mmCIF file of C-alpha atoms in Angstrom:
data_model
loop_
_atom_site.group_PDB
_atom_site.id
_atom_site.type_symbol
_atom_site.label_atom_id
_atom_site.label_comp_id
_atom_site.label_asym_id
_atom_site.label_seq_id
_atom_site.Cartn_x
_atom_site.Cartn_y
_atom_site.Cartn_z
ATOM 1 C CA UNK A 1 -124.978 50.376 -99.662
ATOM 2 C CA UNK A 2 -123.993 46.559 -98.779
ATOM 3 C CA UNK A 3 -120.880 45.097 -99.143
ATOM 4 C CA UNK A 4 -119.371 41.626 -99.239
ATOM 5 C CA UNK A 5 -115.770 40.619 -99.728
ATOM 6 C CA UNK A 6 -114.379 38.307 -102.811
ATOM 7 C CA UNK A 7 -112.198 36.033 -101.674
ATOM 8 C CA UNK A 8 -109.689 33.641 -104.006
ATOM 9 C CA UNK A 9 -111.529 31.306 -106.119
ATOM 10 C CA UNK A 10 -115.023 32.920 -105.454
ATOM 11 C CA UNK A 11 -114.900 35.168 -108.313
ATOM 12 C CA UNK A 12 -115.063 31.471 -110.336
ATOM 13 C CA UNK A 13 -117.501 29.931 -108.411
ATOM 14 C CA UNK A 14 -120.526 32.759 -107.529
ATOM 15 C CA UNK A 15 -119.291 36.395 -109.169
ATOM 16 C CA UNK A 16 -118.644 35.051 -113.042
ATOM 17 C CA UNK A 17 -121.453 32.320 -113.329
ATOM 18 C CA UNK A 18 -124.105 34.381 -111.602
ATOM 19 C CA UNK A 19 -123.603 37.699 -109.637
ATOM 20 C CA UNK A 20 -121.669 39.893 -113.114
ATOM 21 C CA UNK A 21 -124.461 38.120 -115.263
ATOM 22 C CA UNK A 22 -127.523 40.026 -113.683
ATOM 23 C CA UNK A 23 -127.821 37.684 -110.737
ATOM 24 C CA UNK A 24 -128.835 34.791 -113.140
ATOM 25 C CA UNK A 25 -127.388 31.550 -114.493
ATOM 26 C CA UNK A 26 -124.453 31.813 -116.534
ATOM 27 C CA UNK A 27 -124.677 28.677 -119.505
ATOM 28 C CA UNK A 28 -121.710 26.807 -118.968
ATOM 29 C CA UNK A 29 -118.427 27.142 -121.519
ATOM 30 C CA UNK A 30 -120.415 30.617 -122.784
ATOM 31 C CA UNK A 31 -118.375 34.020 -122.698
ATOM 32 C CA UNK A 32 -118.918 36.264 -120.239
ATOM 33 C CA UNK A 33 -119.920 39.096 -122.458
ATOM 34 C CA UNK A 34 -122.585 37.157 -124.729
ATOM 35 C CA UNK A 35 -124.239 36.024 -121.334
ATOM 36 C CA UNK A 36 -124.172 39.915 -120.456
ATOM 37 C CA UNK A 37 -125.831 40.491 -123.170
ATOM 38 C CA UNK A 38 -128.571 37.642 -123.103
ATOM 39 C CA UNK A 39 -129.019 38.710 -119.501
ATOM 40 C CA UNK A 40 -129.966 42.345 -120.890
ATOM 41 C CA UNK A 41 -127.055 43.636 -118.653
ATOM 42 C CA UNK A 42 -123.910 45.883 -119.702
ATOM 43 C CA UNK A 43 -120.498 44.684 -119.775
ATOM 44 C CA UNK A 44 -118.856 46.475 -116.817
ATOM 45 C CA UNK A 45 -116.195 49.257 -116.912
ATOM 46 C CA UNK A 46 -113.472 50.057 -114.588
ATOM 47 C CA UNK A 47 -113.248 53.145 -112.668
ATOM 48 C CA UNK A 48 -111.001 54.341 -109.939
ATOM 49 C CA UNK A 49 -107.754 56.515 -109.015
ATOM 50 C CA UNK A 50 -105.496 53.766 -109.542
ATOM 51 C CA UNK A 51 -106.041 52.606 -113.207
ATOM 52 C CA UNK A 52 -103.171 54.065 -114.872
ATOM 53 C CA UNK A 53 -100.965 51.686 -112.546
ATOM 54 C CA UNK A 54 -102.545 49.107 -113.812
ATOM 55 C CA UNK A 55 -102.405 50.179 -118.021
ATOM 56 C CA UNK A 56 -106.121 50.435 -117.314
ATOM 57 C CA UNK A 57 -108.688 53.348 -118.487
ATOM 58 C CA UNK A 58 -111.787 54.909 -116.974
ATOM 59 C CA UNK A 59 -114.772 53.756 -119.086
ATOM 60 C CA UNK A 60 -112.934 50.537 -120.661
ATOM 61 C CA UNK A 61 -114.905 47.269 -121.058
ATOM 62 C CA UNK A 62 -114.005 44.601 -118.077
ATOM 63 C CA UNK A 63 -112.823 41.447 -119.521
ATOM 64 C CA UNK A 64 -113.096 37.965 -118.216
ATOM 65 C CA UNK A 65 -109.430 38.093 -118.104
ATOM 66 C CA UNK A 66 -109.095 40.235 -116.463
ATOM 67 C CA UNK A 67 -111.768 39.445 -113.454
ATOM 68 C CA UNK A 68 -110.081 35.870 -112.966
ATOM 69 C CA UNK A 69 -106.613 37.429 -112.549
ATOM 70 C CA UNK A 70 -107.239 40.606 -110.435
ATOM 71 C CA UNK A 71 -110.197 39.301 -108.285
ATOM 72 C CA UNK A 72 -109.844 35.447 -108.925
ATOM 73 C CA UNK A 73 -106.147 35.672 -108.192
ATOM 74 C CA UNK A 74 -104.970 39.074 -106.897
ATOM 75 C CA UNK A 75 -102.647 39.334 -109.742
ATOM 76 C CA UNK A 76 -102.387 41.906 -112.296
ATOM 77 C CA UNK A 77 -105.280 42.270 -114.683
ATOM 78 C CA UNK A 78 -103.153 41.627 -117.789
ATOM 79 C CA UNK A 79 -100.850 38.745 -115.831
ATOM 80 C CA UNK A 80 -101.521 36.248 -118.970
ATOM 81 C CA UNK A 81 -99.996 38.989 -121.360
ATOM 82 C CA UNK A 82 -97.603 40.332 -118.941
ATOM 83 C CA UNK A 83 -96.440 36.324 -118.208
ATOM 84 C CA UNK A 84 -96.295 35.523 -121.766
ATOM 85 C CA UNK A 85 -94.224 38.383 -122.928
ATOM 86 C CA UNK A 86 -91.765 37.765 -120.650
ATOM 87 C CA UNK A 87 -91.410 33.656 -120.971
ATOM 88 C CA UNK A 88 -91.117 35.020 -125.143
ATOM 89 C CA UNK A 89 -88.243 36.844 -123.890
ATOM 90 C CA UNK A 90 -87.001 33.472 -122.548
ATOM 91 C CA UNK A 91 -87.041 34.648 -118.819
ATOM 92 C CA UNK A 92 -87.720 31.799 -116.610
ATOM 93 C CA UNK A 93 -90.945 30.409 -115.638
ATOM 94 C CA UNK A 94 -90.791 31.790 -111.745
ATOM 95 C CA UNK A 95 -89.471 35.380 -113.410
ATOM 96 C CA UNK A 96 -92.373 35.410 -115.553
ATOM 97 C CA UNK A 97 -95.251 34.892 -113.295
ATOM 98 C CA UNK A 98 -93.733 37.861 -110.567
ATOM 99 C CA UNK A 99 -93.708 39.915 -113.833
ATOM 100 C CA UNK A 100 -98.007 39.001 -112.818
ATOM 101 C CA UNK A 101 -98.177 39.872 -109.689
ATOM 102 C CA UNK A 102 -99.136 42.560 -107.274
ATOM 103 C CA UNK A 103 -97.201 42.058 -104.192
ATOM 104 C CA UNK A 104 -98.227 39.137 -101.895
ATOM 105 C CA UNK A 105 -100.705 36.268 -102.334
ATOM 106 C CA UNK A 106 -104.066 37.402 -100.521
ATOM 107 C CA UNK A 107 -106.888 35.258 -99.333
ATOM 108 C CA UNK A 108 -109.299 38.180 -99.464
ATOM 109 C CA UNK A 109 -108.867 40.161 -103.477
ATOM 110 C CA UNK A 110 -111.623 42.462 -103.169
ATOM 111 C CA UNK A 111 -115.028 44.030 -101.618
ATOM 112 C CA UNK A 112 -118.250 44.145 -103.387
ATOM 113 C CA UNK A 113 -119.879 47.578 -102.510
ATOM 114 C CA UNK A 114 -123.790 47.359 -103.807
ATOM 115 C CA UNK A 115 -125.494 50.581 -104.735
ATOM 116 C CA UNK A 116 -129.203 50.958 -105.280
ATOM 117 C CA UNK A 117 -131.030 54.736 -104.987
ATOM 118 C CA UNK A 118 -133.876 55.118 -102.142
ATOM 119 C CA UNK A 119 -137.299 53.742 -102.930
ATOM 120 C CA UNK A 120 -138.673 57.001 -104.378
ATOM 121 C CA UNK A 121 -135.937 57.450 -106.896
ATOM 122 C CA UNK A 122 -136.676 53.261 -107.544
ATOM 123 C CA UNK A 123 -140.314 54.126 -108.142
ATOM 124 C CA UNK A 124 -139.717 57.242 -110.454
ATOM 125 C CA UNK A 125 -136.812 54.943 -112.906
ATOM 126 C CA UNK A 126 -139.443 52.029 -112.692
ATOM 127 C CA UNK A 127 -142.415 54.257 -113.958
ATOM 128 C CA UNK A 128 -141.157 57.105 -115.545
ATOM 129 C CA UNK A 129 -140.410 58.174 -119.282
ATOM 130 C CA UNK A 130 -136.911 57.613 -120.486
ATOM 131 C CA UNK A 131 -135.618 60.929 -119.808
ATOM 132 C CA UNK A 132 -136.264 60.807 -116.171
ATOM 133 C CA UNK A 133 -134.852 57.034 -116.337
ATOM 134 C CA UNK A 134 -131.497 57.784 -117.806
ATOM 135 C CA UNK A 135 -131.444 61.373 -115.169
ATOM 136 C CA UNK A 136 -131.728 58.906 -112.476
ATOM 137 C CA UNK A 137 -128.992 56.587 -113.970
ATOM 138 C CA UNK A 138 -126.726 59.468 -114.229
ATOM 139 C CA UNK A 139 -127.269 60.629 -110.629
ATOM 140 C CA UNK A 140 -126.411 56.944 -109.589
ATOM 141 C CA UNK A 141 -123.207 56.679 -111.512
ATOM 142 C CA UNK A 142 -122.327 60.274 -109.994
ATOM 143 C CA UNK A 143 -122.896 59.001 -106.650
ATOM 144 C CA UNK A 144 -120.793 55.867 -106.713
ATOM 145 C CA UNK A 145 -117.673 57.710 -108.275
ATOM 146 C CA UNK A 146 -118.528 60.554 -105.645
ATOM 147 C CA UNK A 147 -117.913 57.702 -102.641
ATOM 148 C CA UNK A 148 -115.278 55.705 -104.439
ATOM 149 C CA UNK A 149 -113.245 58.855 -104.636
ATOM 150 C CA UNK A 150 -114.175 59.380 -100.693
ATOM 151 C CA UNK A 151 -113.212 55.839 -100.239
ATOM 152 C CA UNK A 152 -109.989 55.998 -101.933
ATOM 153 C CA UNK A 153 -108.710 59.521 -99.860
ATOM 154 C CA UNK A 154 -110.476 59.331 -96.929
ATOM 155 C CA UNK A 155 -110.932 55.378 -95.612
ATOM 156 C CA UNK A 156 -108.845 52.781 -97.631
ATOM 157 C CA UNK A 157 -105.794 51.817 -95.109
ATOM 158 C CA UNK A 158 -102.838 49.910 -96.231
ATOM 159 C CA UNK A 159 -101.145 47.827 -93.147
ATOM 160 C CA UNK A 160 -97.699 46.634 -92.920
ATOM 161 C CA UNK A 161 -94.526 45.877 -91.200
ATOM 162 C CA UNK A 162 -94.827 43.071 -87.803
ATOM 163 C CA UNK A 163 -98.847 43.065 -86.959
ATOM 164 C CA UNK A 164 -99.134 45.769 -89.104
ATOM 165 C CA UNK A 165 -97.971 48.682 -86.771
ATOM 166 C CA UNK A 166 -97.252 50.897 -90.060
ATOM 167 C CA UNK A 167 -100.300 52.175 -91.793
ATOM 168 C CA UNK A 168 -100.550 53.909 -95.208
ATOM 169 C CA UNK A 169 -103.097 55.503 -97.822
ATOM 170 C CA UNK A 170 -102.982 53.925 -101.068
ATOM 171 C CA UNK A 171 -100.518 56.433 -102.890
ATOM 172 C CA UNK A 172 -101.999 55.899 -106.586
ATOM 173 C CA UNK A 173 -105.356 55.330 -105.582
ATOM 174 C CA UNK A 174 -107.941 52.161 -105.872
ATOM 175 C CA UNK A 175 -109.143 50.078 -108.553
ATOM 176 C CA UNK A 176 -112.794 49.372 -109.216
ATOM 177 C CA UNK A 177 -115.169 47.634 -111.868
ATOM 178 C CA UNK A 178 -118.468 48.906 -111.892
ATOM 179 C CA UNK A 179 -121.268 46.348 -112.901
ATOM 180 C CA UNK A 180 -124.936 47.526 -113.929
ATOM 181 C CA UNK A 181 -127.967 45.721 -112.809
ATOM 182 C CA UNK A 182 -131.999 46.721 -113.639
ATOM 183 C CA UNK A 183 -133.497 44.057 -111.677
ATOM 184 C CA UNK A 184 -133.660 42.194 -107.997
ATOM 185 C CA UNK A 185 -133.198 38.296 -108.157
ATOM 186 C CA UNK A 186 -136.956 38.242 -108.058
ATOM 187 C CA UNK A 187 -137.249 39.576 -111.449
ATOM 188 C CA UNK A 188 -138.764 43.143 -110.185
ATOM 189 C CA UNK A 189 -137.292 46.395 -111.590
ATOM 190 C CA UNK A 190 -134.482 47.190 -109.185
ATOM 191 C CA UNK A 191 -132.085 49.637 -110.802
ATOM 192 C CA UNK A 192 -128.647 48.719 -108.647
ATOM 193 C CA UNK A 193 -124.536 48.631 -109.212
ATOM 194 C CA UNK A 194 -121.941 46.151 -108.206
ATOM 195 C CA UNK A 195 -118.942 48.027 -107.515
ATOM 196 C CA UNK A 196 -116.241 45.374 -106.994
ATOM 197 C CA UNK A 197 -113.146 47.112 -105.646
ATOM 198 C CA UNK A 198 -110.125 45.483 -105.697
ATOM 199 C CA UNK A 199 -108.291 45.262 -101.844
ATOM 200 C CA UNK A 200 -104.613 45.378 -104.329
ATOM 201 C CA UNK A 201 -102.747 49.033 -103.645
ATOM 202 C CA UNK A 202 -99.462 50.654 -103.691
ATOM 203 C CA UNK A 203 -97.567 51.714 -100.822
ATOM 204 C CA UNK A 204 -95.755 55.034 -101.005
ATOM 205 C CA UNK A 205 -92.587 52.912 -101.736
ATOM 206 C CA UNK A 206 -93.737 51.412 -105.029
ATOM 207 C CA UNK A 207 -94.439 47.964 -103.062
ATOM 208 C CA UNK A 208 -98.048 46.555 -103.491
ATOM 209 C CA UNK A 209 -99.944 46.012 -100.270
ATOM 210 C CA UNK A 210 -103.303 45.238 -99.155
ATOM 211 C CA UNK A 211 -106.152 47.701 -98.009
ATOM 212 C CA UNK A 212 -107.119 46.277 -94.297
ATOM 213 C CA UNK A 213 -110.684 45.720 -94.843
ATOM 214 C CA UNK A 214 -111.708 47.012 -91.207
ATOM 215 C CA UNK A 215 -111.524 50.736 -92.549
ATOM 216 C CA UNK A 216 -114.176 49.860 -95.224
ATOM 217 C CA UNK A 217 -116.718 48.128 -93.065
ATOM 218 C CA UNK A 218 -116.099 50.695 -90.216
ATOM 219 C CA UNK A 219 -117.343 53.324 -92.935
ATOM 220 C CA UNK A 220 -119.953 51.468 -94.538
ATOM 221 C CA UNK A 221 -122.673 53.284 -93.063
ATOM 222 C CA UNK A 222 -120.940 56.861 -93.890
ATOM 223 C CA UNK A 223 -120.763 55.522 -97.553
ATOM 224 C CA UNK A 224 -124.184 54.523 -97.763
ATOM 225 C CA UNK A 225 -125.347 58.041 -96.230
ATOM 226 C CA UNK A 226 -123.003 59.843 -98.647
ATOM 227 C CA UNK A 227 -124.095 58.043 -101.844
ATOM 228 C CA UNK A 228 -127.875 58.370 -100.377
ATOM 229 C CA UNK A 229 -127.292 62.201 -100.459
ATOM 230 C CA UNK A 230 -125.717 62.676 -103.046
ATOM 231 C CA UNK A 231 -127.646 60.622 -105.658
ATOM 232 C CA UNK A 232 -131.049 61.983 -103.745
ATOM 233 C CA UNK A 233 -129.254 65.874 -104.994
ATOM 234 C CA UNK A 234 -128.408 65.103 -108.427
ATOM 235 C CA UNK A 235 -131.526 63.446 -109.549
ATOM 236 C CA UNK A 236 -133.349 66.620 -107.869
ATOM 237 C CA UNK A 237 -131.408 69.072 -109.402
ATOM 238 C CA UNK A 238 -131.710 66.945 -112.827
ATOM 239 C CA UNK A 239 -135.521 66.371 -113.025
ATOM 240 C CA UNK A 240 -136.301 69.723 -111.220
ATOM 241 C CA UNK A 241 -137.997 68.105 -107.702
ATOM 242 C CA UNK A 242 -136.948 68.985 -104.305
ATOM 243 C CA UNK A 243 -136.242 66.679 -101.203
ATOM 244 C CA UNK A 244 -137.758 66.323 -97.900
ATOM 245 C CA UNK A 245 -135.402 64.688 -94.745
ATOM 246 C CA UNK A 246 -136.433 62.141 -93.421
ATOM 247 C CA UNK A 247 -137.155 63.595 -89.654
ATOM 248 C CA UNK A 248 -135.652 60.977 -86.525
ATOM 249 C CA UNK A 249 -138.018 59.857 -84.208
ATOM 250 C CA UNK A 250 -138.072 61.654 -81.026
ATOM 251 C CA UNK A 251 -135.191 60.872 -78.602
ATOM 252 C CA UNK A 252 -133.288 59.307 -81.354
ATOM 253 C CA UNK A 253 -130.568 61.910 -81.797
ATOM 254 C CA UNK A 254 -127.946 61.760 -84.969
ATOM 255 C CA UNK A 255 -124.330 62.203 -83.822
ATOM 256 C CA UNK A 256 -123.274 61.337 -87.170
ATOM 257 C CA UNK A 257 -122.540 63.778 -89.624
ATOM 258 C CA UNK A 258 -121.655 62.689 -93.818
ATOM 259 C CA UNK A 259 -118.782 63.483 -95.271
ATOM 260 C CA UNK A 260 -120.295 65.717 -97.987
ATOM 261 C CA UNK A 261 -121.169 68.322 -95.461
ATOM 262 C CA UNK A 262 -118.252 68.312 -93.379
ATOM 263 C CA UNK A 263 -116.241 71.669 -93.450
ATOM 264 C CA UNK A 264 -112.591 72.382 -92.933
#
């Protein structure tokens, strides 16, 4: 797993007119979802513990929209709606747009977690029938939604107060929008997710906040080693193979140990 953040304005300039259209060349003034489509790429969903704060559902379609306010701006994903009801209402323009946001104005609105299964599992989705391709898909999607959840109860941190000497989990959970991809920039089969995870949470007092993203590069490696398990199990146990671990090299001992195995 890699990840990258998304700062303000970058979801204009690099996520929307290449990285959410399979890594290509979006045509200029056409709609996100056509060039989706024309790309041979899904329209991405959202996902995450935190949706229903948000009037959002597991599984529903990610609009442009909605990208440009949440991860463009770090407002809500409906601020034009939200805004517009409440200038109808005939509250003031500077009432309207809070009615948009989430809390403060951030610099940094999200992190861009990339999945992609081990190079066996590649080979096997490449070159196999389309039963073993869509096993392999759904062992992917389990894994990612197996380390968001990790992510959102285990790592994400929420700092506050003077240098940020109060800390807090994220009390309704994270927000996510999953992205599907089938090939590398290169044009070679490479069956891989964009997980872009938005940094916006709530505080245990209602107040939004943002997730300090030290916690989620600190744990990077522990998410890539969970996800590596745990879409390495499910395709197994799906197609009927078995797994071999990978042995360390002599000397090189493993102090780390993934969350999935960890007992209480």
């Amino acid at each position: 797993m890699d990840i990258a953040l998304i700062t303000v304005g970058q979801m204009y300039r690099y996520y929307l007119s290449q990285v959410l259209v399979g890594d290509g060349r979006r045509p200029a003034r056409k709609p996100l979802k056509k060039a989706q489509q024309a790309a041979g790429v899904p329209a991405g969903r959202w996902m995450g513990w935190g949706l229903p704060a948000l009037d959002l559902a597991p599984g529903q379609e990610v609009s442009e929209a909605q990208l440009r306010a949440l991860f463009g701006e770090g407002r809500h994903p409906e601020a034009e709606r939200l805004v517009a009801e409440q200038l109808a209402a005939g509250k003031s323009p500077a009432v309207a747009r809070r009615a948009g946001a989430l809390g403060r104005r951030v610099k940094v609105t999200g992190a861009d977690l990339v999945f992609r299964p081990q190079v066996t599992l590649q080979l096997l989705w490449a070159l196999g029938d389309e039963e073993t391709r869509k096993a392999i898909e759904a062992a992917h999607e389990r894994a990612i939604a197996v380390v968001l959840a990790w992510i959102e109860g285990d790592v994400a941190v929420i700092r506050y107060g003077a240098q940020g000497v109060h800390r807090t989990r994220p009390v309704r959970g994270l927000v996510a929008a999953r992205f599907r991809h089938y090939e590398a920039r290169s044009g070679m089969p490479l069956l891989h997710d964009h997980l872009l995870v938005s940094l916006k949470a709530q505080r245990p007092d209602g107040v939004w906040g943002a997730v300090h993203t030290e916690a989620l590069h600190e744990s990077a490696v522990a998410a890539s080693a969970l996800y590596n398990e745990v879409v390495m199990m499910e395709a197994c146990e799906a197609l009927g193979l078995a797994s071999e671990p990978r042995t360390s090299p002599p000397g090189a001992a493993r102090s780390w140990k993934s969350p999935a195995s960890r007992t209480s």
